[in-house]
PDB file of C-alpha atoms and ligand atoms in Angstrom:
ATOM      1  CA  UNK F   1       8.160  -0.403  21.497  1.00  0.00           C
ATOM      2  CA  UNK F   2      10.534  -0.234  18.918  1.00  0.00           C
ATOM      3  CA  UNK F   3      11.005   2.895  16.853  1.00  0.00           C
ATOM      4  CA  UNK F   4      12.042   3.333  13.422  1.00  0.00           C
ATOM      5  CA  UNK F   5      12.444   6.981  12.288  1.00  0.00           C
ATOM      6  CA  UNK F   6      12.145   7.812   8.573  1.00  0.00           C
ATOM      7  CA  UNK F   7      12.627  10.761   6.430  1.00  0.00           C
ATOM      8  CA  UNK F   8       9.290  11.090   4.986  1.00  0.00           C
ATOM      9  CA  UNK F   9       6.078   9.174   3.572  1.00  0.00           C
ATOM     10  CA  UNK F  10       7.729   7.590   0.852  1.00  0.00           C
ATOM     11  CA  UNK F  11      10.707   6.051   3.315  1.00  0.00           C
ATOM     12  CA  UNK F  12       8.042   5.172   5.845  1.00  0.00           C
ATOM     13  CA  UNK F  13       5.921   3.192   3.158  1.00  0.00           C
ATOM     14  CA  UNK F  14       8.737   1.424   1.749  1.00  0.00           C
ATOM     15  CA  UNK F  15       9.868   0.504   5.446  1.00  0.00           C
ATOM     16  CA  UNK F  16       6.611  -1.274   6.380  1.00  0.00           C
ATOM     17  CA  UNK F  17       6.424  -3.097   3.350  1.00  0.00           C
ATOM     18  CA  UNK F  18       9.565  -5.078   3.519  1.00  0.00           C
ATOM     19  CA  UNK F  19       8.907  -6.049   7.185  1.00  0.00           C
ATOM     20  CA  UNK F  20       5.231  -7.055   5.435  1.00  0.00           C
ATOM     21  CA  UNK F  21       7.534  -8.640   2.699  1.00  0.00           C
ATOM     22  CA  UNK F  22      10.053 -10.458   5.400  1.00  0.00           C
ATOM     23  CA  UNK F  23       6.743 -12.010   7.561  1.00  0.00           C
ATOM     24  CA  UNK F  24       5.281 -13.306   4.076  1.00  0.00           C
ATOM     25  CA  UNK F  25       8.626 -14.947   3.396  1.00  0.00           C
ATOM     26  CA  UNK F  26       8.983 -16.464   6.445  1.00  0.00           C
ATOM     27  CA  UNK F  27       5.417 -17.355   6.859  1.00  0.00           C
ATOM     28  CA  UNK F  28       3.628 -17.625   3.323  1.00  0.00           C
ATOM     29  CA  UNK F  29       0.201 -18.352   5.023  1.00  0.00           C
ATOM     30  CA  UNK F  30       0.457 -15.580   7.313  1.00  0.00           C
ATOM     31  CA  UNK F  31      -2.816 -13.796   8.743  1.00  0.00           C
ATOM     32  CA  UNK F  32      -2.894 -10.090   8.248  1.00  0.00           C
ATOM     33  CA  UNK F  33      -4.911  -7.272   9.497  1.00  0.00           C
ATOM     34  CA  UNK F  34      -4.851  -4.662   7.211  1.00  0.00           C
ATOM     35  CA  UNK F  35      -5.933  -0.691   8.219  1.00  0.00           C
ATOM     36  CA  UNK F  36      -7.348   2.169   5.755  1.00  0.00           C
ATOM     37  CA  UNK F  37      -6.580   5.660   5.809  1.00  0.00           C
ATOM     38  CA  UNK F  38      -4.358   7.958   4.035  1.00  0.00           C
ATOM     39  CA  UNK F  39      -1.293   6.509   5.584  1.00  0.00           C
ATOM     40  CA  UNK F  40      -1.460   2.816   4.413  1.00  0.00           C
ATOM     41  CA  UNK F  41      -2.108   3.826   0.690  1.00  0.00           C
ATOM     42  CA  UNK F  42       1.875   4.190  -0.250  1.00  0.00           C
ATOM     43  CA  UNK F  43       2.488   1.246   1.513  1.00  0.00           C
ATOM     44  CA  UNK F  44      -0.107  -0.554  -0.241  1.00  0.00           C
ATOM     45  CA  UNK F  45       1.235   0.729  -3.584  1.00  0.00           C
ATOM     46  CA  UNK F  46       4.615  -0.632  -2.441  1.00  0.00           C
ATOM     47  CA  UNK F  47       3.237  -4.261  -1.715  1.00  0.00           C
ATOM     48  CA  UNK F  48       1.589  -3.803  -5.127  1.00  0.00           C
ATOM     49  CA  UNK F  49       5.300  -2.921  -7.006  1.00  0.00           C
ATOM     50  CA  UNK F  50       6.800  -6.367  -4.827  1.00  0.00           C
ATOM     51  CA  UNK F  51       3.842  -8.474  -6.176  1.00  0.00           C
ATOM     52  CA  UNK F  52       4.356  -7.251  -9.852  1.00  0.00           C
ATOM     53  CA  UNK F  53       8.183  -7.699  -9.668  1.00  0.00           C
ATOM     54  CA  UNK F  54       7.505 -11.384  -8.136  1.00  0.00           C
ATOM     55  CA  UNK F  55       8.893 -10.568  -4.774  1.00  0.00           C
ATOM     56  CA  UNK F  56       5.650 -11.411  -3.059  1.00  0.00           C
ATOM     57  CA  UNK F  57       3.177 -14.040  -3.302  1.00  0.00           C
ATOM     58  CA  UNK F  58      -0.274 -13.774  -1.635  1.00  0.00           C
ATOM     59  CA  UNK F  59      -1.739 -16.819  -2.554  1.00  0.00           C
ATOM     60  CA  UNK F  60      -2.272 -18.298   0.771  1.00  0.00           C
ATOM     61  CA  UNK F  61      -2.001 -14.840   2.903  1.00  0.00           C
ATOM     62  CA  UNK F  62      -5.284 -14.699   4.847  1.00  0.00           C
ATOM     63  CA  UNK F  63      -6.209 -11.270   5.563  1.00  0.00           C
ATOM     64  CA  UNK F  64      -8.805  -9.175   8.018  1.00  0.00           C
ATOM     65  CA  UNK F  65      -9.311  -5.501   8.653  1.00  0.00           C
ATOM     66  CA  UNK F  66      -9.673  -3.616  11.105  1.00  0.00           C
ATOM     67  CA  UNK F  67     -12.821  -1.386  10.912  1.00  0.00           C
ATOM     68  CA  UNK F  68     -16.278  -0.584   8.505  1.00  0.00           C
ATOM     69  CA  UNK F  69     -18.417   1.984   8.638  1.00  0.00           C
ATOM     70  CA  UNK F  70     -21.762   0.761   9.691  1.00  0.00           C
ATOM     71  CA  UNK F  71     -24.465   1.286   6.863  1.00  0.00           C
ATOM     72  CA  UNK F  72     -22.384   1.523   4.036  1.00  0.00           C
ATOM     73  CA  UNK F  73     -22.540  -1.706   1.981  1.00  0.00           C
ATOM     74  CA  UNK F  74     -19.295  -3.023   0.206  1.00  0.00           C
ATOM     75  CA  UNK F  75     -20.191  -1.826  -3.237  1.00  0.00           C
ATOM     76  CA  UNK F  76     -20.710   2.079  -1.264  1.00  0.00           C
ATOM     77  CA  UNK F  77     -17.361   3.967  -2.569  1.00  0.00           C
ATOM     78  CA  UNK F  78     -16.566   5.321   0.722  1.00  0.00           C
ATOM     79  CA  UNK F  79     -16.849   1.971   2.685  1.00  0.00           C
ATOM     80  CA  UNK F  80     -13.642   0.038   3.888  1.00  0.00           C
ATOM     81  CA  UNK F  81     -14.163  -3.025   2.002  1.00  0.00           C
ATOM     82  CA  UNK F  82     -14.076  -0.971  -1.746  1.00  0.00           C
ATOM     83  CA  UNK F  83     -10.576   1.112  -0.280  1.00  0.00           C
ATOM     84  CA  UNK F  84      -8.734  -1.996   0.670  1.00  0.00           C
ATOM     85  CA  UNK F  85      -9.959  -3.482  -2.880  1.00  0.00           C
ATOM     86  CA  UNK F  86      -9.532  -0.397  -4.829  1.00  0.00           C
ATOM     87  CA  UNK F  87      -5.727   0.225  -2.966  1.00  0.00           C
ATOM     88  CA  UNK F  88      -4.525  -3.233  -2.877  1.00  0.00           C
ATOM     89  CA  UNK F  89      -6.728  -6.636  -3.258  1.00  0.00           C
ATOM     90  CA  UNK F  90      -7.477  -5.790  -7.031  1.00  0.00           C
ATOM     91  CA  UNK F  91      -3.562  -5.735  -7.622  1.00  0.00           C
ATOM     92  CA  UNK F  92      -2.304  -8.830  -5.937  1.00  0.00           C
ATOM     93  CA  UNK F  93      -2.772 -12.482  -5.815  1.00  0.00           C
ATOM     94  CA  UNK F  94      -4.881 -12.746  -2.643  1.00  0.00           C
ATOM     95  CA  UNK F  95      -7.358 -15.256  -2.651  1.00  0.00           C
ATOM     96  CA  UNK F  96     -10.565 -13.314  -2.184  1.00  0.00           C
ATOM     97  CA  UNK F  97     -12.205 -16.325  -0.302  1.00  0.00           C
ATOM     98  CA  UNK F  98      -9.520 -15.460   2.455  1.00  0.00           C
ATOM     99  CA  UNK F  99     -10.653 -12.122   2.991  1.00  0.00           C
ATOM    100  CA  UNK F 100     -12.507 -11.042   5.616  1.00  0.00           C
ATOM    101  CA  UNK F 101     -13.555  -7.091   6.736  1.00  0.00           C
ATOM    102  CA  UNK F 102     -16.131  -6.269   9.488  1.00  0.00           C
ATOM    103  CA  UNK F 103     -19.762  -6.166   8.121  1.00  0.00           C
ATOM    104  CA  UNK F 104     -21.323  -2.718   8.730  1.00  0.00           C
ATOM    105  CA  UNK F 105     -24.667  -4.120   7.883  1.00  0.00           C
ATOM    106  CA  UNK F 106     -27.419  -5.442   9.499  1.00  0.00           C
ATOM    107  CA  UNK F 107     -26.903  -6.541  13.398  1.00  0.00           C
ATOM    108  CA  UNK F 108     -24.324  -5.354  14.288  1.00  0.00           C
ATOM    109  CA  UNK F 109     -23.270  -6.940  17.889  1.00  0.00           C
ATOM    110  CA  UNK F 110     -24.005  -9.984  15.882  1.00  0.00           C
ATOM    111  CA  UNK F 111     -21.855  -9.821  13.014  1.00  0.00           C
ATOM    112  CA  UNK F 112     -19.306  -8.154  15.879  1.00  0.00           C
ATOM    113  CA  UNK F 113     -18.951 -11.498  17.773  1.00  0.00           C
ATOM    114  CA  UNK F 114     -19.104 -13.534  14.514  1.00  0.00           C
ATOM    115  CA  UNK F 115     -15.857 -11.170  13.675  1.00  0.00           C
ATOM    116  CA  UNK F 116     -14.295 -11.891  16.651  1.00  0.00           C
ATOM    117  CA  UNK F 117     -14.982 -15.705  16.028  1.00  0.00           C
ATOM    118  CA  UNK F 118     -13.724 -16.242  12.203  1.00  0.00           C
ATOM    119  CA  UNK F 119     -10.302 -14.444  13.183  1.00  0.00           C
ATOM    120  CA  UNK F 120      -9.770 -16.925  16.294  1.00  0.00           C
ATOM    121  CA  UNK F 121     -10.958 -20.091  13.778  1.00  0.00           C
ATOM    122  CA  UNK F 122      -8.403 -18.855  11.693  1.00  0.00           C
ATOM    123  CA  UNK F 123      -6.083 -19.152  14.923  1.00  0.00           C
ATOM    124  CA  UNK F 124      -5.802 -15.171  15.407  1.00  0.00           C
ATOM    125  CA  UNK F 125      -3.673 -12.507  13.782  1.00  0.00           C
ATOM    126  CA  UNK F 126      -0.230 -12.866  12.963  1.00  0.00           C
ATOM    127  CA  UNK F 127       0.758  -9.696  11.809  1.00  0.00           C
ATOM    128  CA  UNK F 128      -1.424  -6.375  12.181  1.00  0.00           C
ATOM    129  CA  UNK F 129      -1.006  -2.823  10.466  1.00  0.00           C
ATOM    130  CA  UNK F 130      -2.270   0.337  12.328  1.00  0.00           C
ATOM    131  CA  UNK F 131      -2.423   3.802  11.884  1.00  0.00           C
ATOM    132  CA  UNK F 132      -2.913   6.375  14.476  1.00  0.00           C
ATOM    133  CA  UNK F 133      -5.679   8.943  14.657  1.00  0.00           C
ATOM    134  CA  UNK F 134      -4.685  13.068  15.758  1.00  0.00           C
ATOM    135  CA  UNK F 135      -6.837  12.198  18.515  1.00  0.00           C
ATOM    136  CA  UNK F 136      -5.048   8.982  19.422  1.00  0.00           C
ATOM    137  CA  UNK F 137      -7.365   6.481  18.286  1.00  0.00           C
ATOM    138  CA  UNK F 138      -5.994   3.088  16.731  1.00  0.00           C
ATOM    139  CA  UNK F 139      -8.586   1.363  14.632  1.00  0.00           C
ATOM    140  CA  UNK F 140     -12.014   3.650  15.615  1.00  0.00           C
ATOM    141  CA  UNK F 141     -11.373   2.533  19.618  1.00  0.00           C
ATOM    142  CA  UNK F 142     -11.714   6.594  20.346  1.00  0.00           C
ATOM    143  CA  UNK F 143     -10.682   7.889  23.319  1.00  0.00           C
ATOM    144  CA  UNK F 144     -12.335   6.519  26.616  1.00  0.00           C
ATOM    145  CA  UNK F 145     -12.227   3.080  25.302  1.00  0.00           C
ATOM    146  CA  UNK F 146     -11.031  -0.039  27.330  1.00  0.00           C
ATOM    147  CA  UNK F 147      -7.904  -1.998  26.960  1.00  0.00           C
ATOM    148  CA  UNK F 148      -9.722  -5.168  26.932  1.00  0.00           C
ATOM    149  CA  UNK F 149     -12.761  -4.290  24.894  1.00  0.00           C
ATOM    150  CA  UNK F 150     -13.216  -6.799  21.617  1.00  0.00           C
ATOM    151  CA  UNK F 151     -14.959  -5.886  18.052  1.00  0.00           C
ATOM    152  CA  UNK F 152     -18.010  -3.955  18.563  1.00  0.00           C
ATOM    153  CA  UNK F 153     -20.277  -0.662  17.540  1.00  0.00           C
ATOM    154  CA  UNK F 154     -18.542   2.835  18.307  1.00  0.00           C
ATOM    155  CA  UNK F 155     -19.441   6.089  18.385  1.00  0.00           C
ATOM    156  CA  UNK F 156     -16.874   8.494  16.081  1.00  0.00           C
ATOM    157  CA  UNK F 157     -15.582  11.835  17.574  1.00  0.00           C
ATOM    158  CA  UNK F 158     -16.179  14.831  16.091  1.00  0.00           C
ATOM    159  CA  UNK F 159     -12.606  15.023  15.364  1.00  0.00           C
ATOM    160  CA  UNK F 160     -12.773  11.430  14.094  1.00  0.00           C
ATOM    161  CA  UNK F 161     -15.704  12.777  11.852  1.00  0.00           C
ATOM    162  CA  UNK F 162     -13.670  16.004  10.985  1.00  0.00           C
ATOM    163  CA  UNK F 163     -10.452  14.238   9.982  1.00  0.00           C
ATOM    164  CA  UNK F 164     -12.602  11.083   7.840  1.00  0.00           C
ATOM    165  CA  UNK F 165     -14.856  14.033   6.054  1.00  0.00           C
ATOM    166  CA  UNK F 166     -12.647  14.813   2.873  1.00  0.00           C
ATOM    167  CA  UNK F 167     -13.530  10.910   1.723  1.00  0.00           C
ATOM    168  CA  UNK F 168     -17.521  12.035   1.701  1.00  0.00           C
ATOM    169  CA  UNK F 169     -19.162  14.708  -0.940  1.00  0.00           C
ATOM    170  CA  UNK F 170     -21.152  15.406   2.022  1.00  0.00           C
ATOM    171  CA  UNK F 171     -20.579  15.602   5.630  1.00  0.00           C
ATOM    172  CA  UNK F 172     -24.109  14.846   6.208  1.00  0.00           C
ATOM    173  CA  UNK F 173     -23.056  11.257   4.257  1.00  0.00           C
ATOM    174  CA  UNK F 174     -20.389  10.666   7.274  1.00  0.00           C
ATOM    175  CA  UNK F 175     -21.886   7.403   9.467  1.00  0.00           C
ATOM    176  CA  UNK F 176     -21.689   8.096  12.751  1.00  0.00           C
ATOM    177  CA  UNK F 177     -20.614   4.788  13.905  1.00  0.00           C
ATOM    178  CA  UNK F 178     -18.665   2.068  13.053  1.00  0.00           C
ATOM    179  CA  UNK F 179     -17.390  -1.284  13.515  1.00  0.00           C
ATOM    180  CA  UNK F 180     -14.587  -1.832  14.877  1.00  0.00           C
ATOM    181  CA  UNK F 181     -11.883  -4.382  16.207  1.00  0.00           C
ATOM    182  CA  UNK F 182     -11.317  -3.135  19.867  1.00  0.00           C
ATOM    183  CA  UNK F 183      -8.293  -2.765  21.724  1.00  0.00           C
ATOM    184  CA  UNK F 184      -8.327  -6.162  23.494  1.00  0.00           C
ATOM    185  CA  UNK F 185      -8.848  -8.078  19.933  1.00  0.00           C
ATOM    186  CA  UNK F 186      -5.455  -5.551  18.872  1.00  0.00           C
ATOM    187  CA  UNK F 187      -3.516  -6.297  21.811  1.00  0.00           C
ATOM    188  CA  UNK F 188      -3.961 -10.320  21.083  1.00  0.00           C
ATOM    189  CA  UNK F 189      -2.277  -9.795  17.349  1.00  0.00           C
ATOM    190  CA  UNK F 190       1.452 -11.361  17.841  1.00  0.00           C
ATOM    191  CA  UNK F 191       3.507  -8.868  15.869  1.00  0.00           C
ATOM    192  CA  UNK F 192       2.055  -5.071  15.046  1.00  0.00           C
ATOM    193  CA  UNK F 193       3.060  -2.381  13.242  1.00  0.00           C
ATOM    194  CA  UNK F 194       2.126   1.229  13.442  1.00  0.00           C
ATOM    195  CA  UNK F 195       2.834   3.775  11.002  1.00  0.00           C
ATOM    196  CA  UNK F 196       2.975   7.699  11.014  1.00  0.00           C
ATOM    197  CA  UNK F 197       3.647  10.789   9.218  1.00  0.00           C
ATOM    198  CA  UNK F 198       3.078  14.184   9.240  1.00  0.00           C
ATOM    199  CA  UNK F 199       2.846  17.223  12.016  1.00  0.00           C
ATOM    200  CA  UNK F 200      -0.662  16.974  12.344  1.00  0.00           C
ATOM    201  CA  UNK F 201       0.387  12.919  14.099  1.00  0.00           C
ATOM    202  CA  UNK F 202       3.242  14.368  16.088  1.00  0.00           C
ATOM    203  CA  UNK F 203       1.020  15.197  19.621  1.00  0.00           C
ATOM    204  CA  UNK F 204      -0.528  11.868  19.247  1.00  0.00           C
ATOM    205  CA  UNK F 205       3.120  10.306  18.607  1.00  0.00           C
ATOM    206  CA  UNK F 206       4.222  11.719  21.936  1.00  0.00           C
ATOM    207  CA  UNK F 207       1.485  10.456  23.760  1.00  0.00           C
ATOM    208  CA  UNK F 208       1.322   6.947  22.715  1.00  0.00           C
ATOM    209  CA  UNK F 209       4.870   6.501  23.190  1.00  0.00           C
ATOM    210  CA  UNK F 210       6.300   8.488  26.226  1.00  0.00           C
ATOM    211  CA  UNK F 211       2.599   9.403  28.125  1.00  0.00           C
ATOM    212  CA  UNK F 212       0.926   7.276  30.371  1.00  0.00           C
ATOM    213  CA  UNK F 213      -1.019   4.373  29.926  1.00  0.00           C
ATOM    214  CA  UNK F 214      -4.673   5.242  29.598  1.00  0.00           C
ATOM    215  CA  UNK F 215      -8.012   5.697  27.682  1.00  0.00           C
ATOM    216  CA  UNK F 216      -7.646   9.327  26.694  1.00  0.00           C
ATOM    217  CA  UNK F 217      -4.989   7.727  24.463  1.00  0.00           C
ATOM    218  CA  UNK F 218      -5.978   4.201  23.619  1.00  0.00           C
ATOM    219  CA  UNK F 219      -2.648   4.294  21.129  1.00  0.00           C
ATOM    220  CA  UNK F 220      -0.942   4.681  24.640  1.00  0.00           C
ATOM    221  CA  UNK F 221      -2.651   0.509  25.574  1.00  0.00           C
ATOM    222  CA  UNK F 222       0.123  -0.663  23.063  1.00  0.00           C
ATOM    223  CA  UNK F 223       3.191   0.205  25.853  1.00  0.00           C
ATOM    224  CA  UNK F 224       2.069  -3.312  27.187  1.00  0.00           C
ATOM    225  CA  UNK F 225       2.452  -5.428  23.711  1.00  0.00           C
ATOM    226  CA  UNK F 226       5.131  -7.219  23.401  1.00  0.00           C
ATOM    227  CA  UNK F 227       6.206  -6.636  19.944  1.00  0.00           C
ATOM    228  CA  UNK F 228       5.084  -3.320  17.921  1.00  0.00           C
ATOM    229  CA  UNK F 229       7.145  -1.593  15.768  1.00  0.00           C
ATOM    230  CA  UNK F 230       6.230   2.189  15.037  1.00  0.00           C
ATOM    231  CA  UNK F 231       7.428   3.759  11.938  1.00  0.00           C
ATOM    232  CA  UNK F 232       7.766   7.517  11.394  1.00  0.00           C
ATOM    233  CA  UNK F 233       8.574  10.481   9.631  1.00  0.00           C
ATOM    234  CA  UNK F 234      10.482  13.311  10.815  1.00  0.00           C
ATOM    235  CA  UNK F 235       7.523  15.126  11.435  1.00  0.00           C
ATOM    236  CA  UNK F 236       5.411  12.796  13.553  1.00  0.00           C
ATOM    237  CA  UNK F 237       8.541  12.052  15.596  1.00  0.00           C
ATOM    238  CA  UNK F 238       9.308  15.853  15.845  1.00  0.00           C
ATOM    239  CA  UNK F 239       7.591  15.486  19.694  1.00  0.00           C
ATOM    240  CA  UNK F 240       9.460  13.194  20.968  1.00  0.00           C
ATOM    241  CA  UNK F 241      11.666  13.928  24.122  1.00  0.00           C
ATOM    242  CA  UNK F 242      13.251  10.878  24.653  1.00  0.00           C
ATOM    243  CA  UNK F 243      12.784   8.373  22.094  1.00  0.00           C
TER     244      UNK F 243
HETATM  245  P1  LIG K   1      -5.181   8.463   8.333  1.00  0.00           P
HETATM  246  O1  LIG K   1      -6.068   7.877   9.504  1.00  0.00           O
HETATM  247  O2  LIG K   1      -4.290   7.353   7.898  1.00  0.00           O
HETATM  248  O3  LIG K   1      -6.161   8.844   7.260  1.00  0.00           O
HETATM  249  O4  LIG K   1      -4.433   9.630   8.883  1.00  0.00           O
HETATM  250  C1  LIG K   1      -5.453   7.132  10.504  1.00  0.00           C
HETATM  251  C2  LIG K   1      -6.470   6.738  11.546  1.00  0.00           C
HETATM  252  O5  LIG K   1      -7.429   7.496  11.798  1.00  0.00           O
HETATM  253  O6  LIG K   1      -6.301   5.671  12.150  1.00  0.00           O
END
């Protein structure tokens, strides 16, 4: 893994966005799986300033996500398809035939291997974006899952739950699933990136980079891609012995 350490959030949003920027430029029809979460958002915003200052075209970007909450329909404020709209596809260029999130309605195991069929029509993912659960998660693939699993129904930890809960006026309004690319479908993206900031990321940090390979830390399954980049702050690097 390669490891870029940054001062803070603002440094490690503007990092991820020029390598975003540089793939783009190189590869103007580029496939891209986006993430949601609080630690895309300033990124996000920085893809947003490029576009407006004609840095960046979109036009022909194709683009997938990683996860949806089942039973929340696109229009439902806390789903994944009305962040990644509301944080970035209203503000760019992207074609919004090209864009393509997990459905969280209806049959699910269906519309999982549909998923995993559109991205390899589309000849898989180019580039993908990750963040990193406190509990070492990377899309929802919570600990205990498989490095080879592909897009299907998970359960969410309690901590999962916990950490997702400020997004909902009610914790009772939290789904307890959701859809999500698994770690196999991650592993086949050719380039990733992984960003991190903040304390509360630093445990998790240290595990995925300098533990062992295993479920308890699906992060930990990306020690066998061949390209990821991790960005972080000072903070989530702070437990780092080695690295
Ligand atoms: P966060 O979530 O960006 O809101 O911290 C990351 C994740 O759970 O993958």
């Amino acid at each position: 893994m390669k490891i870029i350490k940054v001062k803070d959030y603002q440094e490690m949003s503007i990092a991820g966005a020029k390598i975003i920027k540089e793939e783009i430029l190189k590869k103007p029809n580029l496939t891209i799986c986006f993430a949601t979460g609080s630690t895309p958002i300033g990124m996000y915003q920085a893809l947003t300033k490029m576009y407006q200052h004609k840095e960046l075209d979109f036009s022909k970007v194709t683009s997938f996500n990683l996860d949806e909450y089942v039973g929340l329909g696109q229009s439902n404020p806390c789903s994944y398809h009305y962040f990644m709209y509301k944080n970035l596809f209203n503000h760019i260029n992207i074609n919004k035939n090209n864009v393509h999130l997990p459905n969280g309605i209806g049959d699910i195991a269906k519309n999982a291997s549909d998923y995993e069929k559109l991205i390899a029509s589309k000849g898989g993912i180019d580039f993908m974006i990750l963040g990193l659960g406190t509990n070492g998660h990377i899309a929802f693939n919570e600990p205990g899952s498989k490095i080879d699993e592909s897009t299907r129904e998970i359960k969410l930890t309690q901590s999962t739950i916990d950490a997702n809960k400020i997004y909902f006026d009610n914790e009772n309004d939290i789904p307890k699933t959701a859809i999500s690319m698994g770690v196999g479908s991650i592993m086949k993206a050719k380039k990733i990136i992984l960003l991190a900031n903040g304390i509360k990321k630093a445990d998790a940090i240290h595990n995925m980079i300098e533990g062992p390979v295993t479920s308890n830390c699906p992060a930990s399954f990306l020690q066998k891609h061949h390209d990821v980049t991790v960005i972080i702050d000072t903070e989530a690097a702070s437990k780092l012995k080695n690295s």
